[in-house]
Amino acid sequence: DTAVSQTPKYLVTQMGNDKSIKCEQNLGHDTMYWYKQDSKKFLKIMFSYNNKELIINETVPNRFSPKSPDKAHLNLHINSLELGDSAVYFCASSLQGYRTDTQYFGPGTRLTVL
Amino acid sequence: AQSVTQLDSQVPVFEEAPVELRCNYSSSVSVYLFWYVQYPNQGLQLLLKYLSGSTLVKGINGFEAEFNKSQTSFHLRKPSVHISDTAEYFCAVSERGGGSNYKLTFGKGTLLTVNP
């Protein structure tokens, strides 16, 4: 059983398109995250949700819109894709978003914008 | 904001040699530190974490790290590496992100390459 799963694993699309990435966790955690890993492997948080409520919203363009229909799911919708959006996007979850919590990561979605 | 610095972007070693991956943190207040590993084309997996208590932390796959407050360091070590340890290693600090939620702030990663 995969703890944190993401779909799709690969996404290739043209500039200007709109795309979504889905994430699901079966760990019973309250908190979920989206991270972006750039081509140099640098990881940076984008968003965090706690029990369907947006808690952390870093300086991310408003073309990126996360949605959490329930606490087990966190989706990421991206409008008007740009070349610079090409990256690997990781979903993660933790028990309650506390300082000491371990975050569990999904396998990642590699987005390529042409 | 807190930060971590990984001093080496790449560390090549031979199989069965010892290895140390270096990480320094910035905060002067209490810190919670993590080491994660990312195998090729996979997500991140926790190796170990320091929360409090003993400064020597043991993790999975034979890795350990030592928290050193005076040197603001949290270096990762393994006495004898295997080919399968080839991966990207990330040091991270937990810091407040919003409300009572915390986020991980990562270092830039160290690519460990184990050669036969």
PDB file of C-alpha atoms in Angstrom:
ATOM      1  CA  ASP A   1       0.000   0.000   0.000  1.00  0.00           C
ATOM      2  CA  THR A   2       1.486   3.318  -1.089  1.00  0.00           C
ATOM      3  CA  ALA A   3       1.340   5.843   1.752  1.00  0.00           C
ATOM      4  CA  VAL A   4       1.425   9.013  -0.376  1.00  0.00           C
ATOM      5  CA  SER A   5       0.577   8.654  -4.045  1.00  0.00           C
ATOM      6  CA  GLN A   6       0.561  11.168  -6.865  1.00  0.00           C
ATOM      7  CA  THR A   7      -0.834  11.140 -10.370  1.00  0.00           C
ATOM      8  CA  PRO A   8       0.388  11.482 -12.977  1.00  0.00           C
ATOM      9  CA  LYS A   9       4.044  10.582 -12.578  1.00  0.00           C
ATOM     10  CA  TYR A  10       4.992  12.433 -15.750  1.00  0.00           C
ATOM     11  CA  LEU A  11       3.250  15.376 -17.378  1.00  0.00           C
ATOM     12  CA  VAL A  12       4.372  16.933 -20.660  1.00  0.00           C
ATOM     13  CA  THR A  13       2.399  19.877 -21.957  1.00  0.00           C
ATOM     14  CA  GLN A  14       2.557  23.049 -23.997  1.00  0.00           C
ATOM     15  CA  MET A  15       2.969  26.565 -22.666  1.00  0.00           C
ATOM     16  CA  GLY A  16      -0.337  28.222 -21.890  1.00  0.00           C
ATOM     17  CA  ASN A  17      -2.166  24.996 -21.031  1.00  0.00           C
ATOM     18  CA  ASP A  18      -3.870  24.247 -17.715  1.00  0.00           C
ATOM     19  CA  LYS A  19      -3.026  21.050 -15.847  1.00  0.00           C
ATOM     20  CA  SER A  20      -3.721  19.334 -12.521  1.00  0.00           C
ATOM     21  CA  ILE A  21      -1.748  17.015 -10.283  1.00  0.00           C
ATOM     22  CA  LYS A  22      -3.502  14.831  -7.729  1.00  0.00           C
ATOM     23  CA  CYS A  23      -2.242  13.591  -4.389  1.00  0.00           C
ATOM     24  CA  GLU A  24      -3.699  11.121  -1.928  1.00  0.00           C
ATOM     25  CA  GLN A  25      -2.433   9.858   1.427  1.00  0.00           C
ATOM     26  CA  ASN A  26      -3.718   6.835   3.319  1.00  0.00           C
ATOM     27  CA  LEU A  27      -1.829   7.523   6.545  1.00  0.00           C
ATOM     28  CA  GLY A  28      -4.688   9.294   8.303  1.00  0.00           C
ATOM     29  CA  HIS A  29      -2.621  12.478   8.531  1.00  0.00           C
ATOM     30  CA  ASP A  30      -4.175  15.897   9.035  1.00  0.00           C
ATOM     31  CA  THR A  31      -1.584  17.955   7.145  1.00  0.00           C
ATOM     32  CA  MET A  32      -0.545  17.870   3.503  1.00  0.00           C
ATOM     33  CA  TYR A  33       2.029  19.868   1.529  1.00  0.00           C
ATOM     34  CA  TRP A  34       3.168  20.702  -1.968  1.00  0.00           C
ATOM     35  CA  TYR A  35       6.894  21.167  -2.634  1.00  0.00           C
ATOM     36  CA  LYS A  36       8.628  22.138  -5.863  1.00  0.00           C
ATOM     37  CA  GLN A  37      12.034  20.709  -6.801  1.00  0.00           C
ATOM     38  CA  ASP A  38      13.819  22.639  -9.529  1.00  0.00           C
ATOM     39  CA  SER A  39      16.366  21.392 -12.041  1.00  0.00           C
ATOM     40  CA  LYS A  40      19.177  21.884  -9.506  1.00  0.00           C
ATOM     41  CA  LYS A  41      17.344  19.651  -7.032  1.00  0.00           C
ATOM     42  CA  PHE A  42      16.491  22.568  -4.745  1.00  0.00           C
ATOM     43  CA  LEU A  43      13.305  21.861  -2.764  1.00  0.00           C
ATOM     44  CA  LYS A  44      10.966  24.619  -1.656  1.00  0.00           C
ATOM     45  CA  ILE A  45       7.577  24.499  -0.014  1.00  0.00           C
ATOM     46  CA  MET A  46       4.633  25.940  -1.920  1.00  0.00           C
ATOM     47  CA  PHE A  47       1.536  25.205   0.154  1.00  0.00           C
ATOM     48  CA  SER A  48       0.352  23.433   3.257  1.00  0.00           C
ATOM     49  CA  TYR A  49      -3.157  22.373   4.233  1.00  0.00           C
ATOM     50  CA  ASN A  50      -4.334  21.264   7.640  1.00  0.00           C
ATOM     51  CA  ASN A  51      -7.607  19.371   7.628  1.00  0.00           C
ATOM     52  CA  LYS A  52      -8.707  20.996   4.356  1.00  0.00           C
ATOM     53  CA  GLU A  53      -7.723  24.501   5.469  1.00  0.00           C
ATOM     54  CA  LEU A  54      -4.927  26.424   3.717  1.00  0.00           C
ATOM     55  CA  ILE A  55      -2.271  27.250   6.292  1.00  0.00           C
ATOM     56  CA  ILE A  56       0.940  27.937   4.404  1.00  0.00           C
ATOM     57  CA  ASN A  57       0.986  29.847   1.141  1.00  0.00           C
ATOM     58  CA  GLU A  58       4.492  30.780   0.113  1.00  0.00           C
ATOM     59  CA  THR A  59       5.196  33.367  -2.586  1.00  0.00           C
ATOM     60  CA  VAL A  60       3.763  31.296  -5.379  1.00  0.00           C
ATOM     61  CA  PRO A  61       2.165  32.838  -8.517  1.00  0.00           C
ATOM     62  CA  ASN A  62      -1.608  32.820  -8.285  1.00  0.00           C
ATOM     63  CA  ARG A  63      -1.673  30.634 -11.405  1.00  0.00           C
ATOM     64  CA  PHE A  64      -1.121  27.828  -8.887  1.00  0.00           C
ATOM     65  CA  SER A  65      -4.245  26.895  -6.975  1.00  0.00           C
ATOM     66  CA  PRO A  66      -4.292  24.059  -4.466  1.00  0.00           C
ATOM     67  CA  LYS A  67      -7.518  22.368  -3.469  1.00  0.00           C
ATOM     68  CA  SER A  68      -8.216  19.936  -0.678  1.00  0.00           C
ATOM     69  CA  PRO A  69     -11.596  18.196  -1.006  1.00  0.00           C
ATOM     70  CA  ASP A  70     -10.917  16.202   2.164  1.00  0.00           C
ATOM     71  CA  LYS A  71      -7.966  15.726   4.446  1.00  0.00           C
ATOM     72  CA  ALA A  72      -6.709  12.702   2.500  1.00  0.00           C
ATOM     73  CA  HIS A  73      -6.474  14.543  -0.801  1.00  0.00           C
ATOM     74  CA  LEU A  74      -4.609  17.616  -1.992  1.00  0.00           C
ATOM     75  CA  ASN A  75      -4.636  18.606  -5.639  1.00  0.00           C
ATOM     76  CA  LEU A  76      -2.637  21.240  -7.455  1.00  0.00           C
ATOM     77  CA  HIS A  77      -4.074  23.057 -10.452  1.00  0.00           C
ATOM     78  CA  ILE A  78      -1.805  25.201 -12.598  1.00  0.00           C
ATOM     79  CA  ASN A  79      -3.190  27.692 -15.094  1.00  0.00           C
ATOM     80  CA  SER A  80      -1.419  29.180 -18.102  1.00  0.00           C
ATOM     81  CA  LEU A  81       1.682  27.044 -17.747  1.00  0.00           C
ATOM     82  CA  GLU A  82       5.053  28.681 -18.334  1.00  0.00           C
ATOM     83  CA  LEU A  83       8.458  27.247 -19.186  1.00  0.00           C
ATOM     84  CA  GLY A  84       9.672  28.068 -15.672  1.00  0.00           C
ATOM     85  CA  ASP A  85       7.030  25.800 -14.172  1.00  0.00           C
ATOM     86  CA  SER A  86       8.985  22.781 -15.382  1.00  0.00           C
ATOM     87  CA  ALA A  87      10.039  20.951 -12.232  1.00  0.00           C
ATOM     88  CA  VAL A  88       9.286  17.948 -10.081  1.00  0.00           C
ATOM     89  CA  TYR A  89       6.354  18.539  -7.742  1.00  0.00           C
ATOM     90  CA  PHE A  90       6.206  16.542  -4.527  1.00  0.00           C
ATOM     91  CA  CYS A  91       3.244  16.029  -2.298  1.00  0.00           C
ATOM     92  CA  ALA A  92       3.886  15.216   1.364  1.00  0.00           C
ATOM     93  CA  SER A  93       1.880  14.614   4.499  1.00  0.00           C
ATOM     94  CA  SER A  94       2.491  14.723   8.227  1.00  0.00           C
ATOM     95  CA  LEU A  95       0.458  13.794  11.267  1.00  0.00           C
ATOM     96  CA  GLN A  96      -0.517  17.271  12.459  1.00  0.00           C
ATOM     97  CA  GLY A  97       1.965  19.704  10.921  1.00  0.00           C
ATOM     98  CA  TYR A  98       3.894  19.973  14.164  1.00  0.00           C
ATOM     99  CA  ARG A  99       7.506  20.935  14.376  1.00  0.00           C
ATOM    100  CA  THR A 100       8.588  17.429  15.302  1.00  0.00           C
ATOM    101  CA  ASP A 101       6.499  15.592  12.704  1.00  0.00           C
ATOM    102  CA  THR A 102       8.082  13.471  10.027  1.00  0.00           C
ATOM    103  CA  GLN A 103       6.886  14.397   6.571  1.00  0.00           C
ATOM    104  CA  TYR A 104       6.147  11.520   4.198  1.00  0.00           C
ATOM    105  CA  PHE A 105       6.722  12.261   0.540  1.00  0.00           C
ATOM    106  CA  GLY A 106       5.064  10.981  -2.585  1.00  0.00           C
ATOM    107  CA  PRO A 107       7.052   9.768  -5.612  1.00  0.00           C
ATOM    108  CA  GLY A 108       6.805  13.121  -7.383  1.00  0.00           C
ATOM    109  CA  THR A 109       5.294  14.397 -10.634  1.00  0.00           C
ATOM    110  CA  ARG A 110       7.763  15.520 -13.268  1.00  0.00           C
ATOM    111  CA  LEU A 111       6.190  18.412 -15.186  1.00  0.00           C
ATOM    112  CA  THR A 112       7.753  19.449 -18.475  1.00  0.00           C
ATOM    113  CA  VAL A 113       6.434  22.552 -20.198  1.00  0.00           C
ATOM    114  CA  LEU A 114       7.383  22.880 -23.864  1.00  0.00           C
TER     115      LEU A 114
ATOM    116  CA  ALA B   1      14.032  32.586   8.855  1.00  0.00           C
ATOM    117  CA  GLN B   2      16.081  29.545   9.596  1.00  0.00           C
ATOM    118  CA  SER B   3      18.400  27.976   7.065  1.00  0.00           C
ATOM    119  CA  VAL B   4      20.697  25.026   6.579  1.00  0.00           C
ATOM    120  CA  THR B   5      23.862  24.929   4.510  1.00  0.00           C
ATOM    121  CA  GLN B   6      25.185  21.778   2.954  1.00  0.00           C
ATOM    122  CA  LEU B   7      28.808  22.449   2.318  1.00  0.00           C
ATOM    123  CA  ASP B   8      29.433  19.834  -0.364  1.00  0.00           C
ATOM    124  CA  SER B   9      27.328  19.548  -3.490  1.00  0.00           C
ATOM    125  CA  GLN B  10      28.961  16.257  -4.470  1.00  0.00           C
ATOM    126  CA  VAL B  11      30.816  13.600  -2.480  1.00  0.00           C
ATOM    127  CA  PRO B  12      32.356  10.662  -4.367  1.00  0.00           C
ATOM    128  CA  VAL B  13      33.586   7.718  -2.300  1.00  0.00           C
ATOM    129  CA  PHE B  14      34.592   4.129  -2.836  1.00  0.00           C
ATOM    130  CA  GLU B  15      32.485   1.244  -1.629  1.00  0.00           C
ATOM    131  CA  GLU B  16      33.104   0.249   2.009  1.00  0.00           C
ATOM    132  CA  ALA B  17      34.770   3.594   2.783  1.00  0.00           C
ATOM    133  CA  PRO B  18      33.397   5.849   5.530  1.00  0.00           C
ATOM    134  CA  VAL B  19      31.547   9.002   4.572  1.00  0.00           C
ATOM    135  CA  GLU B  20      30.536  12.264   6.227  1.00  0.00           C
ATOM    136  CA  LEU B  21      28.022  14.660   4.683  1.00  0.00           C
ATOM    137  CA  ARG B  22      28.161  18.099   6.250  1.00  0.00           C
ATOM    138  CA  CYS B  23      25.285  20.319   7.306  1.00  0.00           C
ATOM    139  CA  ASN B  24      25.340  23.574   9.250  1.00  0.00           C
ATOM    140  CA  TYR B  25      22.287  25.393  10.540  1.00  0.00           C
ATOM    141  CA  SER B  26      21.703  29.076  11.187  1.00  0.00           C
ATOM    142  CA  SER B  27      19.381  29.343  14.140  1.00  0.00           C
ATOM    143  CA  SER B  28      20.501  30.272  17.628  1.00  0.00           C
ATOM    144  CA  VAL B  29      17.260  29.053  19.180  1.00  0.00           C
ATOM    145  CA  SER B  30      16.203  25.448  19.603  1.00  0.00           C
ATOM    146  CA  VAL B  31      16.170  23.589  16.311  1.00  0.00           C
ATOM    147  CA  TYR B  32      14.686  20.429  14.974  1.00  0.00           C
ATOM    148  CA  LEU B  33      16.817  18.930  12.213  1.00  0.00           C
ATOM    149  CA  PHE B  34      16.222  16.214   9.665  1.00  0.00           C
ATOM    150  CA  TRP B  35      18.156  14.257   7.090  1.00  0.00           C
ATOM    151  CA  TYR B  36      16.251  12.924   4.094  1.00  0.00           C
ATOM    152  CA  VAL B  37      17.491  10.738   1.232  1.00  0.00           C
ATOM    153  CA  GLN B  38      16.256  10.811  -2.352  1.00  0.00           C
ATOM    154  CA  TYR B  39      17.136   7.798  -4.482  1.00  0.00           C
ATOM    155  CA  PRO B  40      17.142   8.364  -8.253  1.00  0.00           C
ATOM    156  CA  ASN B  41      13.671   9.131  -9.603  1.00  0.00           C
ATOM    157  CA  GLN B  42      12.018   8.669  -6.230  1.00  0.00           C
ATOM    158  CA  GLY B  43      10.514  10.755  -3.472  1.00  0.00           C
ATOM    159  CA  LEU B  44      12.249  11.692  -0.243  1.00  0.00           C
ATOM    160  CA  GLN B  45      12.575   9.295   2.664  1.00  0.00           C
ATOM    161  CA  LEU B  46      13.471  10.178   6.236  1.00  0.00           C
ATOM    162  CA  LEU B  47      16.872   8.910   7.385  1.00  0.00           C
ATOM    163  CA  LEU B  48      16.824  10.393  10.879  1.00  0.00           C
ATOM    164  CA  LYS B  49      15.837  13.428  12.903  1.00  0.00           C
ATOM    165  CA  TYR B  50      17.092  15.344  15.918  1.00  0.00           C
ATOM    166  CA  LEU B  51      14.431  16.707  18.242  1.00  0.00           C
ATOM    167  CA  SER B  52      16.131  16.853  21.634  1.00  0.00           C
ATOM    168  CA  GLY B  53      18.022  14.643  24.061  1.00  0.00           C
ATOM    169  CA  SER B  54      21.006  12.609  22.935  1.00  0.00           C
ATOM    170  CA  THR B  55      23.113  14.457  20.407  1.00  0.00           C
ATOM    171  CA  LEU B  56      23.958  11.248  18.549  1.00  0.00           C
ATOM    172  CA  VAL B  57      21.018  10.174  16.457  1.00  0.00           C
ATOM    173  CA  LYS B  58      20.841   6.801  14.756  1.00  0.00           C
ATOM    174  CA  GLY B  59      18.808   6.348  11.614  1.00  0.00           C
ATOM    175  CA  ILE B  60      17.989   3.778   9.001  1.00  0.00           C
ATOM    176  CA  ASN B  61      20.447   1.957   6.741  1.00  0.00           C
ATOM    177  CA  GLY B  62      23.347   2.372   9.194  1.00  0.00           C
ATOM    178  CA  PHE B  63      23.415   6.176   9.082  1.00  0.00           C
ATOM    179  CA  GLU B  64      23.894   8.376  12.127  1.00  0.00           C
ATOM    180  CA  ALA B  65      24.234  12.092  12.747  1.00  0.00           C
ATOM    181  CA  GLU B  66      25.645  14.186  15.542  1.00  0.00           C
ATOM    182  CA  PHE B  67      24.043  17.419  16.691  1.00  0.00           C
ATOM    183  CA  ASN B  68      26.712  19.912  17.735  1.00  0.00           C
ATOM    184  CA  LYS B  69      25.306  23.106  19.201  1.00  0.00           C
ATOM    185  CA  SER B  70      28.619  24.919  19.599  1.00  0.00           C
ATOM    186  CA  GLN B  71      29.476  24.364  15.946  1.00  0.00           C
ATOM    187  CA  THR B  72      25.853  24.638  14.744  1.00  0.00           C
ATOM    188  CA  SER B  73      26.329  21.440  12.799  1.00  0.00           C
ATOM    189  CA  PHE B  74      24.399  18.246  12.135  1.00  0.00           C
ATOM    190  CA  HIS B  75      26.719  16.092  10.045  1.00  0.00           C
ATOM    191  CA  LEU B  76      25.604  12.733   8.663  1.00  0.00           C
ATOM    192  CA  ARG B  77      27.953   9.754   8.815  1.00  0.00           C
ATOM    193  CA  LYS B  78      28.152   6.147   7.783  1.00  0.00           C
ATOM    194  CA  PRO B  79      31.160   3.963   8.620  1.00  0.00           C
ATOM    195  CA  SER B  80      31.001   1.831   5.473  1.00  0.00           C
ATOM    196  CA  VAL B  81      28.977   2.740   2.395  1.00  0.00           C
ATOM    197  CA  HIS B  82      27.438   0.507  -0.261  1.00  0.00           C
ATOM    198  CA  ILE B  83      26.761   1.092  -3.923  1.00  0.00           C
ATOM    199  CA  SER B  84      23.069   1.285  -3.006  1.00  0.00           C
ATOM    200  CA  ASP B  85      23.729   4.384  -0.870  1.00  0.00           C
ATOM    201  CA  THR B  86      24.225   6.412  -4.052  1.00  0.00           C
ATOM    202  CA  ALA B  87      21.583   9.126  -3.766  1.00  0.00           C
ATOM    203  CA  GLU B  88      20.913  12.786  -3.046  1.00  0.00           C
ATOM    204  CA  TYR B  89      20.939  13.650   0.657  1.00  0.00           C
ATOM    205  CA  PHE B  90      19.101  16.645   2.072  1.00  0.00           C
ATOM    206  CA  CYS B  91      19.495  18.320   5.424  1.00  0.00           C
ATOM    207  CA  ALA B  92      16.423  20.235   6.602  1.00  0.00           C
ATOM    208  CA  VAL B  93      15.232  22.357   9.504  1.00  0.00           C
ATOM    209  CA  SER B  94      11.659  22.574  10.722  1.00  0.00           C
ATOM    210  CA  GLU B  95      10.406  26.140  11.055  1.00  0.00           C
ATOM    211  CA  ARG B  96       7.089  27.840  11.568  1.00  0.00           C
ATOM    212  CA  GLY B  97       5.180  28.269   8.347  1.00  0.00           C
ATOM    213  CA  GLY B  98       1.810  29.588   9.437  1.00  0.00           C
ATOM    214  CA  GLY B  99      -0.464  29.269  12.439  1.00  0.00           C
ATOM    215  CA  SER B 100       0.698  26.249  14.371  1.00  0.00           C
ATOM    216  CA  ASN B 101       1.976  24.526  11.226  1.00  0.00           C
ATOM    217  CA  TYR B 102       5.591  23.983  10.438  1.00  0.00           C
ATOM    218  CA  LYS B 103       7.393  23.538   7.151  1.00  0.00           C
ATOM    219  CA  LEU B 104      10.703  22.010   6.182  1.00  0.00           C
ATOM    220  CA  THR B 105      13.400  24.308   4.841  1.00  0.00           C
ATOM    221  CA  PHE B 106      15.938  22.261   2.915  1.00  0.00           C
ATOM    222  CA  GLY B 107      19.596  22.625   2.124  1.00  0.00           C
ATOM    223  CA  LYS B 108      20.688  22.389  -1.489  1.00  0.00           C
ATOM    224  CA  GLY B 109      21.484  18.704  -1.230  1.00  0.00           C
ATOM    225  CA  THR B 110      24.621  16.581  -1.459  1.00  0.00           C
ATOM    226  CA  LEU B 111      24.957  13.966  -4.159  1.00  0.00           C
ATOM    227  CA  LEU B 112      26.705  10.924  -2.701  1.00  0.00           C
ATOM    228  CA  THR B 113      28.174   8.699  -5.376  1.00  0.00           C
ATOM    229  CA  VAL B 114      29.558   5.350  -4.248  1.00  0.00           C
ATOM    230  CA  ASN B 115      31.989   3.813  -6.715  1.00  0.00           C
ATOM    231  CA  PRO B 116      33.042   0.137  -6.833  1.00  0.00           C
TER     232      PRO B 116
END
